[in-house]
Structure formats: structure tokens, C-alpha cells
Coordinates of C-alpha atoms (C1' of nucleotides) in Angstrom, one line a residue:
Chain A
M166 CA -122.6 -19.8 123.9
T167 CA -125.0 -20.3 121.0
G168 CA -124.1 -23.4 119.1
A169 CA -121.5 -24.4 121.8
R170 CA -121.5 -27.6 123.9
F171 CA -121.0 -27.7 127.6
K172 CA -117.8 -29.6 128.1
R173 CA -117.6 -29.2 131.8
V174 CA -119.7 -27.5 134.4
R175 CA -118.5 -26.6 137.9
L176 CA -120.6 -25.4 140.8
R177 CA -118.5 -23.5 143.3
R178 CA -121.3 -22.4 145.6
P179 CA -124.5 -24.3 146.1
D180 CA -126.4 -21.5 147.8
L181 CA -127.5 -18.9 145.3
R182 CA -131.0 -17.5 145.6
I183 CA -132.5 -20.7 144.6
P184 CA -130.7 -24.1 145.0
F185 CA -129.4 -25.8 141.9
P186 CA -131.7 -28.6 140.8
R187 CA -130.5 -32.2 141.2
R188 CA -127.8 -33.4 138.9
F189 CA -127.5 -29.9 137.4
A190 CA -123.9 -30.4 136.1
A191 CA -124.6 -33.8 134.8
R192 CA -127.8 -32.8 132.9
L193 CA -125.9 -29.9 131.3
T194 CA -122.7 -31.6 130.3
G195 CA -122.7 -32.6 126.7
E196 CA -125.7 -30.5 125.8
T197 CA -125.6 -27.9 123.0
V198 CA -127.0 -24.4 123.3
V199 CA -129.6 -24.0 120.6
S200 CA -130.4 -20.3 121.4
V201 CA -129.9 -17.6 124.0
T202 CA -132.7 -15.1 124.5
R203 CA -134.0 -12.7 127.1
R204 CA -137.5 -12.5 128.7
A205 CA -138.0 -9.7 131.2
K206 CA -134.9 -9.8 133.4
Y207 CA -134.3 -13.5 132.7
L208 CA -131.7 -15.0 130.4
V209 CA -133.0 -18.1 128.7
A210 CA -130.8 -20.7 127.0
E211 CA -132.6 -23.4 125.1
L212 CA -130.7 -26.7 125.0
S213 CA -130.6 -29.6 122.6
S214 CA -132.1 -31.8 125.2
G215 CA -135.2 -29.7 125.2
E216 CA -134.4 -28.4 128.7
T217 CA -134.0 -24.7 129.4
L218 CA -131.1 -23.0 131.3
L219 CA -132.7 -20.1 133.1
M220 CA -130.4 -17.4 134.5
H221 CA -131.0 -14.2 136.4
L222 CA -128.4 -11.7 137.4
G223 CA -130.2 -10.5 140.5
M224 CA -128.6 -7.2 141.6
S225 CA -124.9 -7.8 141.3
G226 CA -124.5 -10.8 138.9
W227 CA -122.5 -10.8 135.7
F228 CA -120.9 -13.2 133.3
R229 CA -117.2 -13.1 132.5
V230 CA -116.4 -14.6 129.1
D231 CA -112.8 -15.7 128.4
R232 CA -112.6 -16.7 124.8
S233 CA -108.9 -17.4 124.7
A234 CA -108.9 -19.9 127.6
G235 CA -108.6 -22.9 125.3
G236 CA -111.6 -24.4 126.9
R237 CA -110.0 -24.8 130.3
A238 CA -110.3 -22.4 133.2
T239 CA -106.8 -21.1 133.5
A240 CA -106.8 -18.6 136.3
P241 CA -108.1 -19.9 139.6
P242 CA -111.7 -18.9 140.2
G243 CA -112.1 -15.5 141.8
L244 CA -114.1 -14.5 144.8
H245 CA -117.9 -14.9 144.1
D246 CA -117.3 -17.0 141.0
H247 CA -120.2 -19.4 141.6
V248 CA -120.6 -21.3 138.3
V249 CA -118.0 -22.0 135.6
F250 CA -119.0 -23.3 132.2
E251 CA -116.3 -24.7 130.0
M252 CA -117.6 -24.7 126.4
S253 CA -116.6 -26.7 123.4
T254 CA -115.6 -23.6 121.5
G255 CA -112.8 -22.9 124.0
A256 CA -114.7 -20.2 125.8
V257 CA -115.0 -20.2 129.6
V258 CA -118.1 -18.5 130.9
T259 CA -118.1 -17.7 134.6
F260 CA -121.1 -16.5 136.6
N261 CA -120.0 -14.1 139.4
D262 CA -122.4 -12.6 141.9
P263 CA -121.3 -11.1 145.1
R264 CA -124.7 -10.7 146.6
R265 CA -126.2 -13.9 145.4
F266 CA -129.5 -12.5 144.5
G267 CA -129.1 -14.1 141.1
F268 CA -129.5 -17.7 140.2
I269 CA -129.1 -20.3 137.5
D270 CA -131.7 -23.0 137.1
L271 CA -132.4 -25.9 134.7
L272 CA -136.0 -26.5 133.7
T273 CA -137.7 -29.3 132.0
P274 CA -140.2 -28.3 129.3
R275 CA -143.0 -28.9 131.7
Q276 CA -141.4 -26.8 134.4
L277 CA -140.8 -24.0 131.9
T278 CA -144.5 -23.8 131.0
A279 CA -145.6 -23.9 134.6
H280 CA -143.0 -21.5 135.9
P281 CA -144.8 -19.3 138.4
A282 CA -142.9 -16.1 137.6
L283 CA -142.2 -16.6 133.9
S284 CA -145.7 -17.7 132.9
T285 CA -147.4 -14.7 134.5
L286 CA -145.0 -12.0 133.0
G287 CA -146.7 -9.1 131.3
P288 CA -145.7 -7.9 127.8
E289 CA -142.2 -6.8 126.9
P290 CA -142.2 -3.0 127.1
L291 CA -140.5 -2.5 123.7
S292 CA -142.9 -4.9 121.9
K293 CA -145.9 -3.9 119.9
E294 CA -148.1 -5.8 122.4
F295 CA -147.2 -3.2 125.0
D296 CA -149.1 0.1 124.4
A297 CA -151.5 2.5 126.1
S298 CA -154.3 0.0 125.7
S299 CA -152.6 -3.0 127.2
L300 CA -151.2 -0.9 130.0
A301 CA -154.6 0.6 130.8
M302 CA -156.2 -2.8 130.8
A303 CA -153.6 -4.1 133.2
C304 CA -154.1 -1.2 135.6
R305 CA -157.8 -1.2 135.4
G306 CA -159.4 -1.3 138.9
K307 CA -156.0 -1.5 140.6
K308 CA -156.1 0.0 144.0
T309 CA -152.3 0.2 144.3
S310 CA -150.1 3.1 143.2
L311 CA -148.7 3.6 139.7
K312 CA -145.3 3.1 141.2
A313 CA -146.2 -0.3 142.6
A314 CA -148.1 -1.3 139.4
L315 CA -145.2 -0.6 137.1
L316 CA -142.9 -2.6 139.4
D317 CA -145.3 -5.5 139.1
Q318 CA -143.8 -7.7 136.4
R319 CA -147.3 -9.0 135.5
V320 CA -148.3 -5.5 134.3
V321 CA -145.2 -4.9 132.2
A322 CA -142.1 -7.1 132.2
G323 CA -138.6 -5.9 133.0
L324 CA -139.0 -2.5 134.7
G325 CA -137.0 -2.1 137.9
N326 CA -137.0 0.5 140.6
I327 CA -134.9 3.0 138.8
Y328 CA -136.6 3.1 135.4
V329 CA -140.1 3.2 137.0
S330 CA -139.2 6.5 138.6
E331 CA -137.7 7.7 135.4
A332 CA -140.7 6.7 133.3
L333 CA -143.2 8.3 135.6
Y334 CA -141.2 11.5 135.6
R335 CA -141.1 11.7 131.9
A336 CA -144.8 11.0 131.7
G337 CA -145.5 13.8 134.3
L338 CA -147.4 11.3 136.5
S339 CA -147.2 11.1 140.2
P340 CA -145.9 7.7 141.5
L341 CA -148.5 8.0 144.3
R342 CA -151.5 8.2 142.0
P343 CA -153.7 5.2 142.0
A344 CA -152.9 2.9 139.0
S345 CA -156.6 2.7 138.1
T346 CA -156.7 6.4 137.2
I347 CA -154.9 5.9 133.8
A348 CA -157.9 3.9 132.6
T349 CA -161.6 4.4 132.3
S350 CA -163.8 2.0 134.3
S351 CA -164.1 -0.2 131.3
G352 CA -160.3 -0.3 130.8
K353 CA -159.9 2.2 128.0
P354 CA -156.7 4.2 128.1
R355 CA -156.9 7.8 129.2
Q356 CA -154.3 10.3 128.0
A357 CA -152.1 9.4 131.0
A358 CA -151.8 5.9 129.7
H359 CA -150.6 7.0 126.3
R360 CA -148.0 9.3 127.9
L361 CA -146.9 6.5 130.3
A362 CA -146.5 3.8 127.7
T363 CA -144.5 6.2 125.5
A364 CA -142.3 7.3 128.4
I365 CA -141.6 3.7 129.3
K366 CA -140.4 2.9 125.8
D367 CA -138.4 6.1 125.5
V368 CA -136.6 5.7 128.8
L369 CA -135.6 2.1 128.0
I370 CA -134.5 2.9 124.4
E371 CA -132.3 5.7 125.8
A372 CA -130.9 3.5 128.5
I373 CA -129.9 0.8 126.0
E374 CA -128.4 3.3 123.7
R375 CA -126.4 4.7 126.5
E376 CA -124.9 1.2 127.3
R377 CA -123.9 1.0 123.6
N378 CA -122.4 4.4 123.6
P379 CA -120.1 5.0 126.5
S380 CA -119.3 8.6 125.7
Y381 CA -122.8 9.5 126.8
R382 CA -122.9 8.4 130.4
A383 CA -123.1 11.5 132.5
G384 CA -126.3 12.6 134.1
R385 CA -128.1 9.5 133.1
F386 CA -131.0 9.8 135.5
R387 CA -133.4 12.7 135.7
V388 CA -134.9 11.9 139.1
Y389 CA -133.4 8.7 140.5
D390 CA -130.9 9.3 143.3
R391 CA -131.3 13.1 142.9
E392 CA -133.1 13.9 146.2
N393 CA -133.1 17.7 146.8
E394 CA -131.5 18.4 143.5
P395 CA -133.3 20.8 141.1
C396 CA -135.9 19.4 138.7
R397 CA -134.6 19.5 135.2
T398 CA -138.0 20.4 133.6
R399 CA -137.7 23.9 132.1
G400 CA -139.4 26.5 134.2
C401 CA -140.2 24.1 137.0
G402 CA -137.8 25.3 139.7
G403 CA -138.9 22.5 142.0
R404 CA -136.7 20.0 143.8
I405 CA -136.7 16.2 143.5
R406 CA -138.3 14.5 146.4
R407 CA -137.7 11.0 147.7
R408 CA -140.1 8.8 149.6
T409 CA -140.6 5.2 150.4
Q410 CA -143.2 3.2 148.6
G411 CA -143.4 -0.6 149.1
A412 CA -140.2 -0.5 151.1
R413 CA -138.4 1.0 148.1
S414 CA -137.2 4.5 147.3
T415 CA -139.2 6.5 144.8
F416 CA -137.9 9.8 143.3
Y417 CA -140.1 12.3 141.7
C418 CA -140.9 16.0 141.2
P419 CA -144.0 16.9 143.2
S420 CA -144.6 19.9 141.0
C421 CA -144.5 18.4 137.6
Q422 CA -145.8 15.0 138.3
R423 CA -149.5 14.9 139.0
Chain B
dA227 C1' -157.6 -11.8 145.5
dT228 C1' -155.0 -7.9 146.2
dT229 C1' -151.7 -5.3 148.5
dG230 C1' -147.8 -4.1 151.4
dA231 C1' -143.9 -5.1 154.0
dG232 C1' -140.0 -7.8 155.3
dA233 C1' -136.4 -11.1 154.1
dC234 C1' -132.6 -12.5 151.5
dC235 C1' -127.1 -10.8 150.7
dT236 C1' -122.9 -8.1 150.6
dG237 C1' -120.3 -4.0 149.0
dT238 C1' -120.3 0.8 149.7
dC239 C1' -120.7 5.0 152.0
dG240 C1' -121.5 8.4 155.6
dG241 C1' -121.0 9.5 160.3
dC242 C1' -118.8 9.0 164.6
Chain C
dT134 C1' -108.0 5.3 160.6
dG135 C1' -111.4 2.1 161.7
dC136 C1' -115.7 0.6 163.1
dC137 C1' -120.8 0.4 162.5
dG138 C1' -125.2 1.0 160.8
dA139 C1' -127.9 2.2 156.9
dC140 C1' -128.9 1.4 152.3
dA141 C1' -129.2 -0.3 147.5
dG142 C1' -131.4 -3.5 144.1
dG143 C1' -135.2 -7.9 142.3
dT144 C1' -138.1 -11.3 143.7
dC145 C1' -140.1 -14.4 146.9
dT146 C1' -142.8 -15.2 151.1
dC147 C1' -145.9 -14.1 154.4
dA148 C1' -149.6 -11.6 156.6
dA149 C1' -153.3 -8.3 156.6

DNA sequence: ATTGAGACCTGTCGGC
DNA sequence: TGCCGACAGGTCTCAA
């Protein structure tokens, strides 16, 4: 989409997670995409008008790109095709989302700066800004569990339920442990914070590599969705437990995560 | 202010 | 085989 112009925009369902802003299609039509980036789990397209197209896939959302469509949607839209972008390059880009947890929004520069979720996001986990120190500082004094803290996008941006479990397992830290315990009272990182920051980066790098390399899919999770299965840590011999934290499933090994 | 729990939505899966 | 309830995920909202 980068460098392409919106030739035609069709909304097929108005009721995604958040309603489309007024005159959505009209404001978009004729605009050129300056750049497409990602922040946390948001896709961000900067437009020539200065407005920002903000997209989120929710749980089940995805984009279908048809480059050979000659700029016109040929096949009739399928089930759950909610938004269709016809681009000047001839590509047709379709947002499909069965569960409608996703959304597409169009923000003015002012709305972008003041966006309640975007403006409070923590650091990108793979950036230099995210390390043991920033993690410890963000967890300092937190009464909540490590699991809940890592799921909080203000602490670190972009971790979801699955990779929080995976990262805590790799760091050998219990999801039940109070978040504050990875930092000293002044916010300095303890050893646990170093292990956790490293584990988060490792688990994400591996996950991205796996997407790129389809030959490498099997056994992709070490704890997630493995309730009652054996822990894969050498010499552990324990079984993976599952419990509910914050109305979400957490998977962990009670014997190697402390 | 911080924290936890429920709501949103629909496809899938296990049990009957 | 078919039906039904439970469950999954990310984020927002509400209440404690």
C-alpha cells in the first residue's frame, strides 16, 4: 500500500469493534499512503493528508491482497469481508475478520497524539529502550502478578496471552509472583528482571523467525496449551499446569518457575 | 490509582 | 449425526 492511492473504499459492515468515523470512505479516497508501520499490535498507515489510518487485527482479522485484480474487486466479497480498499496500483486489499474484534479507524493528527491506548504504550520489546532496567522500573511497586503486568501494554507493548506464558517459562519465573519482586524498592533490576527481559526478546525473535520459516512449525510452544503434558526442561519431570489469571488461561511449570 | 473481572464476537471442539 | 455449551484471543469498560 505504501505509495499507493485509495481509489475506492467500501465498507461492508459498520459494526466492527469501534464504529467507523464519520465520512471514513470520503476522507480516505484520493489520499496516498506515505508509510505503513507497526506499533505494538496496531498497524499504522500515514496518509498524505496528515491523517492516520489505524488498524488492528483483533483476534481473527487479516488482510487479503489481490495484486492482479486490475484495481477492481473482481470476485464478490466473501463472508466477513468488512472493508475493501481498491488501490491506484491495481491491488485490492480486503480486511476480513470473522470475530470482529479488530477495527479500522481514521485519526486526525490531534486524535493520534491523544489516543488513549497508543499514547500510553510501553516500549517495543525488541527495541533498545526495552531492557531489564525499563522493565524493572515499570514493575516497581506493582501489586499485581507478573502475568498481569506483562499483559499490560503500558509495561511492554505487544505481548499477548500466549507469549507472556512462554516468556515467563523461559525466564524461570512464576506467573503468580508479584511483579514488584523483579525490582528493588528503588526500581533497580534484580536478576529476575534481566532474565525476563532477555526471555521476552528471545521468545519473540524465535516466533518471528518461525513465521518466516514454515519448515519449523512443530512444537512451537513450550507451555501454552500444554496442560498436563511433561515439562521440557531437562531433568524437571514436572507437568505443565494451567490456571486462570485475570479471566485468562496461564500455563506454567510449577517446579521450574519460581 | 490500581487491580480484577466481565463483555464483546464467532468458529471450533468435546461431550452427550 | 447433530446439538449445545465451553472456550479462545485483545482491549475496553466498569466496579471494587
